[in-house]
PDB file of C-alpha atoms in Angstrom:
ATOM      1  CA  MET A  23      46.744  54.593 -42.484  1.00 76.00           C
ATOM      2  CA  ILE A  24      49.320  53.705 -39.847  1.00 78.00           C
ATOM      3  CA  ILE A  25      47.986  52.341 -36.573  1.00 84.00           C
ATOM      4  CA  ASN A  26      50.330  52.710 -33.595  1.00 87.00           C
ATOM      5  CA  ARG A  27      50.698  49.757 -31.263  1.00 90.00           C
ATOM      6  CA  VAL A  28      50.726  50.712 -27.578  1.00 92.00           C
ATOM      7  CA  ARG A  29      50.264  49.119 -24.180  1.00 92.00           C
ATOM      8  CA  PHE A  30      47.525  50.277 -21.816  1.00 92.00           C
ATOM      9  CA  LYS A  31      47.736  50.369 -18.018  1.00 92.00           C
ATOM     10  CA  ASP A  32      44.901  50.848 -15.531  1.00 90.00           C
ATOM     11  CA  PHE A  33      45.413  54.002 -13.437  1.00 90.00           C
ATOM     12  CA  GLY A  34      41.906  53.886 -11.968  1.00 89.00           C
ATOM     13  CA  SER A  35      40.588  52.817  -8.602  1.00 89.00           C
ATOM     14  CA  PRO A  36      38.864  49.488  -7.857  1.00 89.00           C
ATOM     15  CA  GLY A  37      35.612  49.350  -9.811  1.00 87.00           C
ATOM     16  CA  VAL A  38      36.479  52.472 -11.821  1.00 85.00           C
ATOM     17  CA  PRO A  39      38.968  51.525 -14.535  1.00 83.00           C
ATOM     18  CA  ASN A  40      40.982  54.255 -16.231  1.00 86.00           C
ATOM     19  CA  PHE A  41      43.188  52.731 -18.927  1.00 87.00           C
ATOM     20  CA  LYS A  42      45.833  54.999 -20.472  1.00 90.00           C
ATOM     21  CA  PRO A  43      48.564  54.341 -23.055  1.00 93.00           C
ATOM     22  CA  VAL A  44      52.031  53.762 -21.598  1.00 93.00           C
ATOM     23  CA  ASP A  45      55.534  53.047 -22.914  1.00 90.00           C
ATOM     24  CA  ASP A  46      57.120  49.581 -22.908  1.00 88.00           C
ATOM     25  CA  THR A  47      58.242  49.976 -19.277  1.00 89.00           C
ATOM     26  CA  GLU A  48      54.587  50.675 -18.332  1.00 86.00           C
ATOM     27  CA  THR A  49      55.707  53.597 -16.154  1.00 88.00           C
ATOM     28  CA  ASN A  50      55.557  56.609 -18.494  1.00 92.00           C
ATOM     29  CA  LEU A  51      52.378  57.887 -20.096  1.00 92.00           C
ATOM     30  CA  ILE A  52      52.460  58.386 -23.855  1.00 91.00           C
ATOM     31  CA  LEU A  53      49.866  60.049 -26.095  1.00 89.00           C
ATOM     32  CA  THR A  54      49.206  62.548 -23.312  1.00 88.00           C
ATOM     33  CA  ASN A  55      47.340  64.895 -25.662  1.00 91.00           C
ATOM     34  CA  PRO A  56      45.231  62.589 -27.880  1.00 91.00           C
ATOM     35  CA  VAL A  57      42.982  63.974 -30.604  1.00 93.00           C
ATOM     36  CA  GLU A  58      39.431  62.725 -31.039  1.00 94.00           C
ATOM     37  CA  GLY A  59      39.381  60.094 -33.767  1.00 93.00           C
ATOM     38  CA  MET A  60      42.863  58.670 -33.094  1.00 93.00           C
ATOM     39  CA  ILE A  61      43.016  54.874 -33.455  1.00 93.00           C
ATOM     40  CA  VAL A  62      45.576  52.613 -31.752  1.00 93.00           C
ATOM     41  CA  MET A  63      46.126  48.894 -31.293  1.00 93.00           C
ATOM     42  CA  ASP A  64      45.971  48.058 -27.589  1.00 92.00           C
ATOM     43  CA  LEU A  65      48.648  45.383 -27.086  1.00 90.00           C
ATOM     44  CA  THR A  66      47.584  44.744 -23.480  1.00 88.00           C
ATOM     45  CA  ASN A  67      43.957  43.819 -24.254  1.00 86.00           C
ATOM     46  CA  ARG A  68      44.489  42.860 -27.934  1.00 89.00           C
ATOM     47  CA  MET A  69      41.887  45.198 -29.440  1.00 90.00           C
ATOM     48  CA  LEU A  70      41.606  48.348 -31.528  1.00 92.00           C
ATOM     49  CA  LYS A  71      40.693  51.476 -29.585  1.00 92.00           C
ATOM     50  CA  VAL A  72      39.548  54.886 -30.718  1.00 93.00           C
ATOM     51  CA  TYR A  73      39.770  58.125 -28.723  1.00 94.00           C
ATOM     52  CA  THR A  74      36.248  59.512 -28.824  1.00 93.00           C
ATOM     53  CA  MET A  75      33.349  60.756 -26.728  1.00 93.00           C
ATOM     54  CA  LYS A  76      30.881  58.288 -25.215  1.00 90.00           C
ATOM     55  CA  ASN A  77      28.104  59.450 -22.895  1.00 92.00           C
ATOM     56  CA  GLY A  78      29.794  62.860 -22.676  1.00 92.00           C
ATOM     57  CA  VAL A  79      33.198  61.456 -21.614  1.00 89.00           C
ATOM     58  CA  LEU A  80      36.287  61.532 -23.853  1.00 91.00           C
ATOM     59  CA  GLY A  81      38.386  58.393 -23.577  1.00 91.00           C
ATOM     60  CA  TRP A  82      39.838  55.317 -25.261  1.00 91.00           C
ATOM     61  CA  TYR A  83      37.028  52.966 -26.282  1.00 91.00           C
ATOM     62  CA  GLU A  84      37.247  49.610 -28.033  1.00 90.00           C
ATOM     63  CA  ILE A  85      36.052  49.438 -31.620  1.00 88.00           C
ATOM     64  CA  GLY A  86      33.170  46.989 -32.021  1.00 72.00           C
ATOM     65  CA  GLN A  87      33.268  43.235 -31.914  1.00 67.00           C
ATOM     66  CA  GLN A  88      34.997  40.742 -34.155  1.00 62.00           C
ATOM     67  CA  THR A  89      32.686  39.798 -37.014  1.00 65.00           C
ATOM     68  CA  CYS A  90      34.783  37.170 -38.782  1.00 67.00           C
ATOM     69  CA  PRO A  91      35.975  33.788 -37.540  1.00 65.00           C
ATOM     70  CA  ASP A  92      39.452  33.425 -36.045  1.00 59.00           C
TER      71      ASP A  92
END
């Protein structure tokens, strides 16, 4: 399995975050047509994210919590 490393930028409004993957310049959207089940490493927030449905909304959601010590 190869996990892509991408940056995420918030395109939402205050109180309603909407993080989307962007290129290194943080101006161009990438992964504009994600497939459910895709996994990426979010370099901005330092966490794994999966594109899936949660409460009826498709989006990038973090994968669990760290279970081992640093």
